Short mmCIF file of C-alpha atoms in Angstrom, two decimals:
data_model
loop_
_atom_site.label_atom_id
_atom_site.label_comp_id
_atom_site.label_asym_id
_atom_site.label_seq_id
_atom_site.Cartn_x
_atom_site.Cartn_y
_atom_site.Cartn_z
CA MET S 27 17.98 33.26 -10.33
CA GLN S 28 15.53 34.75 -7.87
CA ARG S 29 16.62 35.26 -4.27
CA ARG S 30 14.32 32.52 -3.02
CA ASP S 31 15.80 30.02 -5.53
CA ILE S 32 19.31 30.84 -4.29
CA LEU S 33 18.23 30.42 -0.67
CA ARG S 34 16.58 27.09 -1.42
CA LEU S 35 19.67 25.71 -3.16
CA LEU S 36 21.97 27.00 -0.41
CA ALA S 37 19.81 25.32 2.21
CA ALA S 38 20.05 22.08 0.24
CA SER S 39 23.82 22.19 -0.19
CA PRO S 40 25.83 19.29 1.29
CA ILE S 41 27.60 21.65 3.70
CA ALA S 42 24.32 23.07 5.00
CA VAL S 43 22.75 19.64 5.26
CA ALA S 44 25.73 18.26 7.16
CA ALA S 45 25.74 21.27 9.47
CA ARG S 46 22.07 20.80 10.26
CA ALA S 47 22.67 17.12 10.96
CA ALA S 48 25.43 18.09 13.39
CA GLY S 49 23.12 20.56 15.11
CA LEU S 50 25.25 23.53 13.97
CA LEU S 51 22.69 25.16 11.69
CA GLN S 52 18.95 25.66 11.90
CA ILE S 53 16.73 25.27 8.84
CA ASP S 54 16.97 28.46 6.81
CA THR S 55 13.66 30.30 7.20
CA ALA S 56 14.13 33.13 4.69
CA PHE S 57 12.39 31.25 1.92
CA ALA S 58 9.85 29.72 4.30
CA GLN S 59 8.75 33.23 5.31
CA ALA S 60 8.45 34.44 1.73
CA ALA S 61 5.01 32.90 1.25
CA SER S 62 2.72 30.72 3.32
CA PRO S 63 1.96 27.26 1.93
CA ASP S 64 -1.57 25.92 1.52
CA VAL S 65 -0.36 22.55 2.79
CA GLU S 66 2.54 21.93 5.16
CA ILE S 67 3.57 18.43 6.25
CA GLU S 68 6.27 17.08 8.50
CA LEU S 69 7.39 13.79 6.89
CA THR S 70 9.67 11.48 8.86
CA ALA S 71 11.50 8.37 7.63
CA SER S 72 12.39 6.00 10.46
CA PRO S 73 12.70 2.32 11.39
CA THR S 74 9.66 0.59 12.87
CA SER S 75 7.97 -2.81 12.77
CA VAL S 76 4.65 -4.16 11.52
CA SER S 77 2.72 -7.42 11.87
CA LEU S 78 3.10 -8.76 8.36
CA LEU S 79 2.63 -12.45 9.24
CA PRO S 80 1.63 -14.32 12.41
CA GLY S 81 4.50 -14.44 14.86
CA ALA S 82 7.39 -12.04 15.18
CA PRO S 83 6.89 -8.48 13.86
CA THR S 84 8.69 -7.54 10.65
CA ASN S 85 11.31 -4.77 10.82
CA VAL S 86 10.64 -2.15 8.17
CA TRP S 87 11.37 1.46 7.32
CA HIS S 88 8.39 3.77 7.26
CA TYR S 89 7.23 7.26 6.31
CA SER S 90 5.09 8.86 9.01
CA ALA S 91 3.57 12.31 8.67
CA ARG S 92 2.09 15.13 10.70
CA LEU S 93 -0.13 17.80 9.15
CA LEU S 94 1.08 21.28 10.13
CA ARG S 95 -1.20 23.28 7.83
CA GLY S 96 -4.00 22.47 5.42
CA PRO S 97 -7.27 20.51 5.18
CA ALA S 98 -7.64 17.55 7.53
CA SER S 99 -8.28 15.34 4.49
CA THR S 100 -4.70 15.93 3.25
CA LEU S 101 -3.29 12.90 5.09
CA GLN S 102 -4.85 9.44 4.96
CA PRO S 103 -2.85 6.96 7.07
CA ILE S 104 -2.81 3.28 6.10
CA ASP S 105 -2.66 1.93 9.62
CA GLY S 106 -0.86 -1.27 10.51
CA THR S 107 1.25 -1.34 7.34
CA HIS S 108 4.69 -0.18 6.22
CA LEU S 109 3.22 2.27 3.69
CA GLY S 110 3.38 5.99 4.26
CA PRO S 111 0.15 7.97 4.44
CA VAL S 112 -1.77 8.85 1.29
CA ILE S 113 -1.21 12.56 0.59
CA ARG S 114 -4.19 14.29 -1.11
CA VAL S 115 -3.77 17.76 -2.61
CA ARG S 116 -5.38 19.95 -5.26
CA ARG S 117 -3.90 21.47 -8.36
CA GLY S 118 -2.69 24.99 -7.64
CA GLN S 119 -1.93 24.39 -3.98
CA ARG S 120 1.48 25.31 -2.64
CA VAL S 121 2.94 22.39 -0.70
CA ARG S 122 5.78 22.43 1.81
CA VAL S 123 7.20 19.17 3.17
CA ARG S 124 9.66 19.21 6.07
CA PHE S 125 11.52 15.94 5.67
CA ARG S 126 13.27 14.46 8.72
CA ASN S 127 15.65 11.57 8.09
CA GLN S 128 15.78 9.32 11.16
CA LEU S 129 17.17 6.36 9.22
CA PRO S 130 20.69 5.06 9.90
CA GLU S 131 21.83 6.19 6.43
CA SER S 132 21.30 9.02 3.94
CA SER S 133 18.03 9.29 2.04
CA ILE S 134 16.04 11.69 -0.13
CA VAL S 135 12.40 11.77 -1.29
CA HIS S 136 11.37 11.75 -4.96
CA TRP S 137 7.83 12.89 -5.87
CA HIS S 138 7.30 10.45 -8.73
CA GLY S 139 5.08 11.94 -11.43
CA LEU S 140 5.12 15.55 -10.20
CA ASP S 141 6.52 18.50 -12.13
CA VAL S 142 8.53 20.26 -9.41
CA PRO S 143 11.66 22.47 -9.23
CA GLU S 144 15.11 20.88 -9.27
CA SER S 145 15.55 21.40 -5.53
CA ALA S 146 12.32 19.48 -4.79
CA ASP S 147 12.76 16.56 -7.18
CA GLY S 148 14.84 14.30 -4.94
CA HIS S 149 18.09 14.15 -6.90
CA PRO S 150 20.56 11.86 -5.06
CA ARG S 151 23.23 14.56 -4.95
CA LEU S 152 20.98 16.28 -2.38
CA ALA S 153 20.64 13.19 -0.18
CA VAL S 154 19.98 14.07 3.45
CA PRO S 155 22.33 12.43 5.99
CA SER S 156 21.08 10.46 8.96
CA GLY S 157 19.65 12.92 11.46
CA GLY S 158 19.35 15.67 8.83
CA GLU S 159 16.38 17.68 7.60
CA TYR S 160 15.33 19.13 4.27
CA ILE S 161 12.51 21.38 3.05
CA TYR S 162 10.65 20.62 -0.17
CA ASP S 163 8.60 23.55 -1.43
CA PHE S 164 6.59 23.44 -4.65
CA GLN S 165 3.31 24.35 -6.26
CA VAL S 166 1.15 21.52 -7.58
CA VAL S 167 0.98 22.18 -11.33
CA ASN S 168 -0.01 18.64 -12.39
CA ARG S 169 -3.53 17.86 -13.52
CA ALA S 170 -5.50 15.37 -11.42
CA GLY S 171 -3.87 11.97 -11.20
CA THR S 172 -2.14 9.29 -9.15
CA SER S 173 1.50 9.92 -8.27
CA TRP S 174 3.61 8.51 -5.45
CA TYR S 175 6.66 9.23 -3.33
CA HIS S 176 9.65 7.04 -2.54
CA PRO S 177 13.38 7.30 -1.68
CA HIS S 178 16.01 8.08 -4.31
CA PRO S 179 19.58 7.89 -2.89
CA HIS S 180 22.06 6.54 -5.41
CA MET S 181 22.79 2.80 -5.06
CA ARG S 182 20.30 2.58 -2.17
CA THR S 183 16.94 3.30 -3.80
CA ALA S 184 16.04 -0.37 -4.28
CA ALA S 185 16.96 -1.40 -0.74
CA GLN S 186 15.20 1.52 0.93
CA ALA S 187 12.02 1.15 -1.13
CA TYR S 188 12.04 -2.61 -0.50
CA GLN S 189 12.37 -1.98 3.23
CA GLY S 190 9.06 -0.10 3.09
CA LEU S 191 9.50 3.55 2.09
CA ALA S 192 6.63 4.45 -0.27
CA GLY S 193 3.30 6.27 -0.30
CA LEU S 194 0.62 7.51 -2.70
CA PHE S 195 0.33 11.18 -3.69
CA LEU S 196 -3.08 12.00 -5.20
CA VAL S 197 -3.89 15.22 -7.05
CA ALA S 198 -7.45 16.46 -7.65
CA ASP S 199 -8.72 19.30 -9.83
CA ASP S 200 -11.92 20.83 -11.19
CA GLU S 201 -11.89 18.73 -14.37
CA GLU S 202 -11.88 15.53 -12.34
CA ASP S 203 -14.48 16.89 -9.88
CA ALA S 204 -16.92 17.45 -12.75
CA LEU S 205 -16.97 13.71 -13.51
CA LYS S 206 -18.24 12.89 -9.99
CA LEU S 207 -16.18 9.68 -9.93
CA PRO S 208 -16.70 7.18 -7.10
CA SER S 209 -14.95 8.52 -4.01
CA GLY S 210 -14.72 8.00 -0.27
CA SER S 211 -15.81 4.42 0.43
CA GLY S 212 -16.20 3.95 -3.33
CA GLU S 213 -12.46 4.32 -3.94
CA LEU S 214 -10.00 1.44 -3.51
CA LEU S 215 -6.25 2.15 -3.31
CA PHE S 216 -4.03 -0.79 -4.29
CA ALA S 217 -0.24 -0.50 -3.98
CA LEU S 218 1.20 -3.75 -5.41
CA GLN S 219 4.50 -4.98 -3.96
CA ASP S 220 6.24 -8.32 -3.60
CA ARG S 221 8.54 -9.20 -0.73
CA ARG S 222 10.68 -12.16 0.34
CA VAL S 223 10.36 -13.08 4.03
CA ASP S 224 12.54 -15.47 6.04
CA ALA S 225 11.54 -17.93 8.78
CA ASN S 226 11.75 -15.15 11.38
CA ASN S 227 9.34 -12.92 9.41
CA GLN S 228 12.16 -10.57 8.34
CA LEU S 229 12.58 -9.13 4.87
CA VAL S 230 15.28 -10.77 2.75
CA TYR S 231 17.34 -8.51 0.50
CA PRO S 232 21.07 -8.55 -0.35
CA GLN S 233 22.88 -5.83 1.57
CA PRO S 234 26.49 -4.89 2.36
CA ALA S 235 27.54 -6.14 5.77
CA ASP S 236 27.98 -2.56 7.01
CA SER S 237 24.72 -1.19 5.60
CA GLY S 238 23.20 -0.57 9.01
CA MET S 239 19.85 -1.75 7.66
CA SER S 240 17.36 -2.49 10.39
CA GLY S 241 16.12 -6.05 10.53
CA ARG S 242 17.84 -9.24 9.46
CA MET S 243 18.50 -8.91 5.73
CA GLY S 244 19.93 -11.53 3.41
CA ARG S 245 23.68 -11.34 2.91
CA GLY S 246 25.84 -13.28 0.52
CA GLY S 247 29.49 -13.36 -0.27
CA MET S 248 30.79 -14.49 -3.64
CA GLY S 249 30.15 -18.17 -2.97
CA ARG S 250 27.34 -19.95 -4.77
CA GLY S 251 24.70 -18.13 -2.70
CA GLY S 252 26.35 -14.77 -3.26
CA MET S 253 26.67 -15.38 -7.00
CA MET S 254 23.02 -16.34 -7.25
CA GLN S 255 22.02 -13.22 -5.35
CA MET S 256 24.14 -11.11 -7.70
CA MET S 257 22.46 -12.68 -10.74
CA GLU S 258 19.04 -12.16 -9.18
CA THR S 259 19.87 -8.53 -8.55
CA MET S 260 20.84 -8.03 -12.21
CA ASN S 261 17.50 -9.53 -13.22
CA GLY S 262 15.66 -7.52 -10.58
CA TRP S 263 14.88 -8.75 -7.08
CA LEU S 264 11.60 -10.69 -6.78
CA GLY S 265 9.60 -11.71 -3.74
CA ASP S 266 7.53 -14.74 -2.79
CA ARG S 267 4.77 -12.83 -0.96
CA MET S 268 2.32 -10.57 -2.79
CA LEU S 269 1.28 -7.45 -0.87
CA VAL S 270 -1.61 -5.15 -1.67
CA SER S 271 -1.46 -1.87 0.24
CA GLY S 272 0.85 -3.44 2.80
CA ARG S 273 -1.14 -6.64 3.43
CA ILE S 274 -0.43 -10.09 2.07
CA GLN S 275 -3.13 -11.13 -0.45
CA PRO S 276 -5.89 -9.43 1.56
CA THR S 277 -9.60 -10.17 1.52
CA ILE S 278 -11.56 -6.91 1.38
CA ASP S 279 -15.28 -6.48 2.04
CA VAL S 280 -17.00 -4.42 -0.67
CA ASP S 281 -20.54 -3.32 -1.52
CA ARG S 282 -22.65 -3.99 -4.61
CA ARG S 283 -21.71 -0.79 -6.41
CA THR S 284 -19.22 0.80 -8.81
CA TYR S 285 -15.67 1.34 -7.54
CA ARG S 286 -12.80 3.52 -8.63
CA VAL S 287 -9.62 1.47 -8.20
CA ARG S 288 -6.26 3.24 -8.23
CA VAL S 289 -3.38 0.82 -8.71
CA LEU S 290 0.34 1.46 -8.21
CA ASN S 291 3.02 -1.03 -9.18
CA GLY S 292 5.36 -0.28 -6.29
CA SER S 293 7.40 -3.47 -6.72
CA ASN S 294 11.14 -3.25 -7.27
CA SER S 295 11.09 -5.29 -10.47
CA ARG S 296 7.92 -7.38 -10.88
CA PHE S 297 5.63 -6.87 -13.88
CA TYR S 298 1.91 -7.56 -13.48
CA LYS S 299 -0.72 -8.42 -16.09
CA LEU S 300 -3.86 -7.35 -14.27
CA ALA S 301 -7.29 -8.91 -14.79
CA TRP S 302 -10.51 -9.56 -12.86
CA SER S 303 -11.50 -13.12 -12.03
CA ASP S 304 -15.15 -12.57 -13.08
CA GLN S 305 -14.00 -11.97 -16.67
CA GLN S 306 -15.18 -8.36 -16.82
CA PRO S 307 -12.79 -6.18 -18.81
CA VAL S 308 -10.22 -3.93 -17.19
CA VAL S 309 -11.69 -0.46 -17.77
CA ALA S 310 -9.02 2.23 -17.54
CA ILE S 311 -9.97 5.86 -17.06
CA GLY S 312 -6.47 7.12 -16.28
CA ASN S 313 -2.80 6.24 -15.99
CA ASP S 314 0.47 7.86 -14.85
CA GLY S 315 -0.43 11.31 -16.16
CA GLY S 316 -4.06 11.45 -15.07
CA LEU S 317 -7.38 11.04 -16.83
CA LEU S 318 -7.58 9.63 -20.34
CA ALA S 319 -9.55 11.45 -23.01
CA ARG S 320 -11.86 8.41 -23.19
CA PRO S 321 -12.18 5.19 -21.21
CA SER S 322 -10.26 2.20 -22.52
CA SER S 323 -11.31 -1.44 -22.13
CA LEU S 324 -8.79 -4.30 -22.18
CA PRO S 325 -8.98 -8.02 -21.29
CA ALA S 326 -5.85 -7.48 -19.16
CA LEU S 327 -3.53 -4.57 -18.39
CA THR S 328 0.27 -4.74 -18.17
CA LEU S 329 1.63 -2.67 -15.30
CA ALA S 330 5.40 -2.23 -15.02
CA PRO S 331 7.34 -1.07 -11.93
CA GLY S 332 6.59 2.58 -11.23
CA GLN S 333 3.43 2.73 -13.36
CA ARG S 334 -0.08 3.55 -12.15
CA ALA S 335 -3.56 2.74 -13.45
CA ASP S 336 -6.92 4.32 -12.65
CA LEU S 337 -9.68 1.73 -13.15
CA ILE S 338 -13.45 1.36 -12.90
CA LEU S 339 -14.76 -1.88 -11.36
CA GLU S 340 -18.46 -2.73 -11.63
CA LEU S 341 -19.89 -4.86 -8.84
CA SER S 342 -23.48 -3.59 -8.86
CA ASP S 343 -24.91 -6.79 -10.37
CA HIS S 344 -23.02 -9.21 -8.15
CA ARG S 345 -24.78 -11.14 -5.42
CA ALA S 346 -24.01 -11.08 -1.73
CA GLY S 347 -21.28 -13.62 -0.99
CA ASP S 348 -19.71 -13.41 -4.44
CA THR S 349 -15.95 -12.97 -4.60
CA VAL S 350 -13.92 -11.22 -7.28
CA GLN S 351 -10.13 -11.56 -7.36
CA LEU S 352 -7.61 -9.12 -8.70
CA LEU S 353 -5.31 -11.40 -10.68
CA SER S 354 -2.01 -11.20 -12.47
CA LEU S 355 -2.37 -13.51 -15.46
CA PRO S 356 0.50 -15.84 -16.39
CA PHE S 357 2.96 -14.87 -19.11
CA PRO S 358 6.32 -16.35 -20.23
CA ALA S 359 9.18 -15.04 -18.12
CA ASP S 360 11.13 -14.42 -21.32
CA ALA S 361 8.63 -11.68 -22.17
CA VAL S 362 10.50 -9.67 -19.52
CA GLY S 363 13.85 -11.29 -20.34
CA HIS S 364 16.92 -12.02 -18.21
CA ALA S 365 20.54 -11.04 -17.78
CA GLY S 366 22.22 -14.38 -17.16
CA MET S 367 22.00 -18.14 -17.27
CA MET S 368 21.06 -18.45 -13.60
CA ARG S 369 17.34 -18.06 -13.05
CA ASN S 370 15.55 -17.15 -9.85
CA ASN S 371 15.43 -20.20 -7.59
CA PHE S 372 13.96 -18.57 -4.49
CA ALA S 373 11.09 -16.30 -5.37
CA VAL S 374 7.91 -16.59 -7.39
CA PRO S 375 9.22 -16.01 -10.95
CA GLN S 376 8.22 -13.30 -13.37
CA GLY S 377 5.05 -14.27 -15.20
CA ALA S 378 3.66 -16.61 -12.55
CA ALA S 379 -0.13 -16.63 -12.16
CA LEU S 380 -0.98 -14.64 -9.04
CA THR S 381 -4.01 -13.87 -6.93
CA LEU S 382 -3.30 -10.43 -5.53
CA ALA S 383 -6.46 -9.59 -3.58
CA THR S 384 -9.96 -10.97 -3.03
CA LEU S 385 -13.02 -8.72 -2.93
CA ARG S 386 -15.91 -10.21 -0.94
CA VAL S 387 -19.28 -8.74 -1.96
CA SER S 388 -21.73 -7.85 0.82
CA ALA S 389 -25.51 -7.44 0.65
CA ARG S 390 -25.24 -3.64 0.81
CA GLN S 391 -26.25 -1.84 -2.36
CA GLY S 392 -24.30 1.26 -3.33
CA PRO S 393 -24.46 3.70 -6.24
CA ARG S 394 -23.84 2.60 -9.81
CA TYR S 395 -21.60 4.87 -11.88
CA VAL S 396 -21.93 5.18 -15.64
CA VAL S 397 -18.56 6.02 -17.20
CA PRO S 398 -18.95 8.92 -19.65
CA GLU S 399 -17.68 8.55 -23.19
CA LYS S 400 -15.50 11.64 -22.77
CA LEU S 401 -13.40 12.00 -19.64
CA ALA S 402 -10.95 14.84 -20.23
CA ALA S 403 -9.72 17.28 -22.84
CA ASP S 404 -6.83 16.02 -24.96
CA THR S 405 -4.82 18.79 -26.58
CA PHE S 406 -1.86 16.63 -27.62
CA THR S 407 -0.54 17.21 -31.15
CA PRO S 408 2.24 15.00 -32.57
CA SER S 409 5.20 17.14 -33.62
CA THR S 410 6.52 17.08 -37.16
CA SER S 411 9.63 19.13 -36.43
CA ALA S 412 10.89 18.08 -32.99
CA PRO S 413 14.53 16.94 -32.85
CA VAL S 414 14.95 13.17 -32.42
CA ARG S 415 17.40 11.65 -29.94
CA HIS S 416 18.25 7.95 -30.21
CA VAL S 417 18.76 6.28 -26.81
CA PRO S 418 20.05 2.66 -26.92
CA LEU S 419 19.54 0.48 -23.83
CA THR S 420 22.17 -2.26 -23.54
CA PHE S 421 23.70 -4.89 -21.27
CA MET S 422 27.51 -5.18 -21.39
CA GLN S 423 30.27 -6.17 -18.99
CA MET S 424 27.71 -7.41 -16.45
CA ASN S 425 26.03 -4.00 -16.27
CA TRP S 426 23.15 -2.01 -17.76
CA PHE S 427 23.82 1.07 -19.90
CA ILE S 428 21.89 4.03 -21.31
CA ASP S 429 23.48 5.25 -24.53
CA GLY S 430 26.68 3.43 -23.57
CA LYS S 431 26.95 5.23 -20.24
CA THR S 432 26.15 4.65 -16.58
CA PHE S 433 25.25 7.18 -13.90
CA ASP S 434 27.56 9.93 -12.74
CA MET S 435 26.25 12.34 -10.12
CA GLU S 436 26.96 15.58 -11.99
CA THR S 437 27.70 14.51 -15.56
CA VAL S 438 25.33 15.39 -18.39
CA SER S 439 26.07 15.17 -22.13
CA ALA S 440 25.21 17.66 -24.85
CA ALA S 441 22.50 15.28 -26.10
CA GLU S 442 20.99 15.29 -22.59
CA THR S 443 20.82 19.10 -22.45
CA VAL S 444 17.55 20.73 -23.53
CA ASP S 445 15.85 24.11 -23.33
CA ALA S 446 12.98 24.79 -20.93
CA GLY S 447 9.67 24.30 -22.69
CA SER S 448 11.22 22.67 -25.76
CA THR S 449 9.68 19.60 -27.41
CA HIS S 450 11.78 16.55 -28.33
CA ILE S 451 11.29 12.98 -29.47
CA TRP S 452 13.32 10.40 -27.61
CA GLU S 453 13.65 7.00 -29.23
CA PHE S 454 14.45 4.21 -26.75
CA GLU S 455 15.93 1.13 -28.43
CA ASN S 456 16.26 -1.98 -26.25
CA ARG S 457 19.16 -4.01 -27.68
CA PRO S 458 19.55 -7.55 -26.30
CA MET S 459 23.14 -8.76 -26.63
CA MET S 460 24.14 -12.43 -26.84
CA GLY S 461 20.63 -13.44 -25.81
CA MET S 462 20.71 -11.28 -22.69
CA GLY S 463 18.34 -8.38 -22.26
CA MET S 464 15.34 -7.30 -20.24
CA ALA S 465 12.29 -5.13 -20.49
CA HIS S 466 13.05 -1.67 -19.13
CA PRO S 467 10.35 0.65 -17.74
CA MET S 468 11.98 3.99 -18.56
CA HIS S 469 10.98 6.81 -16.20
CA MET S 470 11.61 10.51 -16.75
CA HIS S 471 11.55 12.80 -13.72
CA GLY S 472 9.10 15.69 -13.72
CA ARG S 473 7.74 14.94 -17.18
CA GLN S 474 4.56 13.42 -18.57
CA PHE S 475 5.04 12.39 -22.20
CA ARG S 476 3.16 10.62 -24.98
CA VAL S 477 4.06 7.34 -26.68
CA LEU S 478 4.16 7.79 -30.46
CA SER S 479 5.02 4.29 -31.69
CA ARG S 480 6.38 0.82 -30.94
CA SER S 481 8.31 -1.34 -33.38
CA GLY S 482 10.81 -4.15 -33.62
CA ALA S 483 9.61 -6.70 -31.06
CA ASP S 484 7.20 -9.57 -31.57
CA THR S 485 3.82 -9.15 -29.94
CA ASN S 486 3.96 -11.18 -26.75
CA ALA S 487 1.89 -11.75 -23.64
CA LEU S 488 3.10 -8.51 -22.08
CA ARG S 489 2.90 -6.26 -25.12
CA SER S 490 -0.73 -7.18 -25.74
CA GLY S 491 -1.62 -5.62 -22.38
CA ILE S 492 0.52 -2.47 -22.61
CA HIS S 493 -1.64 0.64 -22.54
CA ASP S 494 -0.08 3.58 -24.40
CA GLN S 495 -3.01 5.99 -24.43
CA GLY S 496 -2.81 9.27 -22.55
CA TRP S 497 0.08 10.82 -20.67
CA THR S 498 2.70 8.76 -18.90
CA ASP S 499 6.01 9.21 -17.10
CA THR S 500 7.14 5.55 -17.28
CA VAL S 501 7.14 3.60 -20.53
CA VAL S 502 7.89 -0.11 -21.01
CA VAL S 503 10.51 -0.95 -23.65
CA LEU S 504 10.52 -4.70 -24.31
CA PRO S 505 13.63 -6.64 -25.42
CA GLY S 506 14.25 -5.94 -29.11
CA GLU S 507 11.74 -3.10 -29.16
CA THR S 508 12.08 0.56 -30.14
CA VAL S 509 9.66 3.01 -28.53
CA ARG S 510 9.35 6.65 -29.58
CA VAL S 511 8.00 9.20 -27.09
CA GLN S 512 7.32 12.91 -27.44
CA VAL S 513 8.17 15.07 -24.44
CA THR S 514 7.89 18.78 -23.79
CA PHE S 515 10.36 19.66 -21.07
CA SER S 516 9.47 21.58 -17.93
CA ASP S 517 9.86 25.30 -17.43
CA TYR S 518 11.87 24.46 -14.30
CA ALA S 519 15.56 24.71 -15.13
CA GLY S 520 18.12 22.41 -13.54
CA LEU S 521 19.42 18.85 -13.33
CA PHE S 522 16.89 15.99 -13.46
CA LEU S 523 16.99 12.22 -13.93
CA TYR S 524 15.79 9.54 -16.30
CA HIS S 525 16.32 5.86 -15.58
CA CYS S 526 15.03 2.31 -15.65
CA HIS S 527 12.45 1.81 -12.90
CA ILE S 528 13.55 -1.72 -12.18
CA LEU S 529 15.14 -0.33 -9.05
CA GLU S 530 18.09 -2.74 -9.02
CA HIS S 531 18.95 -1.59 -12.56
CA GLU S 532 18.76 2.04 -11.45
CA ASP S 533 21.11 1.38 -8.54
CA MET S 534 23.52 -0.46 -10.84
CA GLY S 535 23.86 2.74 -12.87
CA MET S 536 21.07 2.51 -15.49
CA MET S 537 20.30 6.16 -14.83
CA ARG S 538 21.40 9.44 -16.36
CA ASN S 539 21.00 13.15 -15.81
CA PHE S 540 19.33 15.52 -18.22
CA ARG S 541 19.74 19.27 -17.84
CA ILE S 542 17.05 21.83 -18.61
CA ARG S 543 18.48 25.21 -19.58
CA PRO S 544 16.46 28.28 -18.54
CA ARG S 545 14.51 30.14 -21.19
CA ALA S 546 16.51 32.90 -22.84
#
């Protein structure tokens, strides 16, 4: 290991973190002085409140940021919402984030979609205690695309993300610049989330009585209410209010022009089947891993928790006063599945028809964009010799399992140990048991991979909208389905995670480590 790697890991050790939190140790500056970053941000997680509905403000947790170094365009606040600022960087930039945890419990930040060193990935074993600080330092090696950041402490990821901790992380590069895609006022950023709100405008989520969570959160013992909450948690917690970029079903004024629409499914567990109300197709130019080789047109697009989509919306021919809604089309709840006899009695169920946002067209005429037939180079070649690992996904003993195992902070099996830069095929098999099983969006930290095939499940209302072209870091595996993906592992050695991105499943232990060994 290089000296700077040792210093980084020492600074992230639990002893050092605890000492900093107690005011006994300053942030180690040896690594910080080794090279100046292109972008430096102070990112703070803290309780606050927002006006979500008329009446009392809603208590939330929030990422705020201050730019210490870099272009002024790096931070784009989304004022008046719980969402953290949009962070915009370029490929090749060196980024340093000074994270300050002012929450009443431990937390850590995961840079979802980014290929970063082990010490910057947000593994829960490096969780920062309340009052502590942590330095993330990495170079942006990803191609242009839409990533995001959110908390990742073990058994608390779902609750902290639900309370408001999330933000977009957008990467640009020369390849994307050459396309001259709609930008500035021609770009719409949609983070989709659902939340349950009580009569006092406070978020409802099951929490331990001693959680210290700000705001009045739902609590249930093991009576009927507590049992129903437990069953809902196993199925994934759903809300009854649909938020787009922190606002409930907003109406947005737009021009008569072409828009680039970046969409994040930031919900804990809700699946969306996205469509436009004016019947124009959903035109995708990118997904989790950035630009597609060619645009793809679908009647509707399935977006699972954690996934992103980069879309083109054409409004040039609409008239002033027209409205276009972003919809989630109805689909049978069984397409996602369930883990018990008790169904959700409180929230809008999976598969319900939803109006997410309304776009109100003005009289202003803006530029029309013609999508080129070729968007980006695609150098992917399916391997004929990569080793194949079979990964069953199961539900047993009232819990979710990956390959018969649940999460352990340090444990990693021989099958989960790979060499840096090596290529493998992982075969995820979703095995319902006794009629109980759910779709699992499987996410791999630090890796963009390609979907090779799907088999074993009947085509249903969700599968018909699943988009498997291009690079992705989160793949949907439907009940009864086997999905094969090809992944080339990072050159960064260390311990990383893969898990279901239904966040309640992740917190219940449907998460495992994989270890990347350094090159010989």
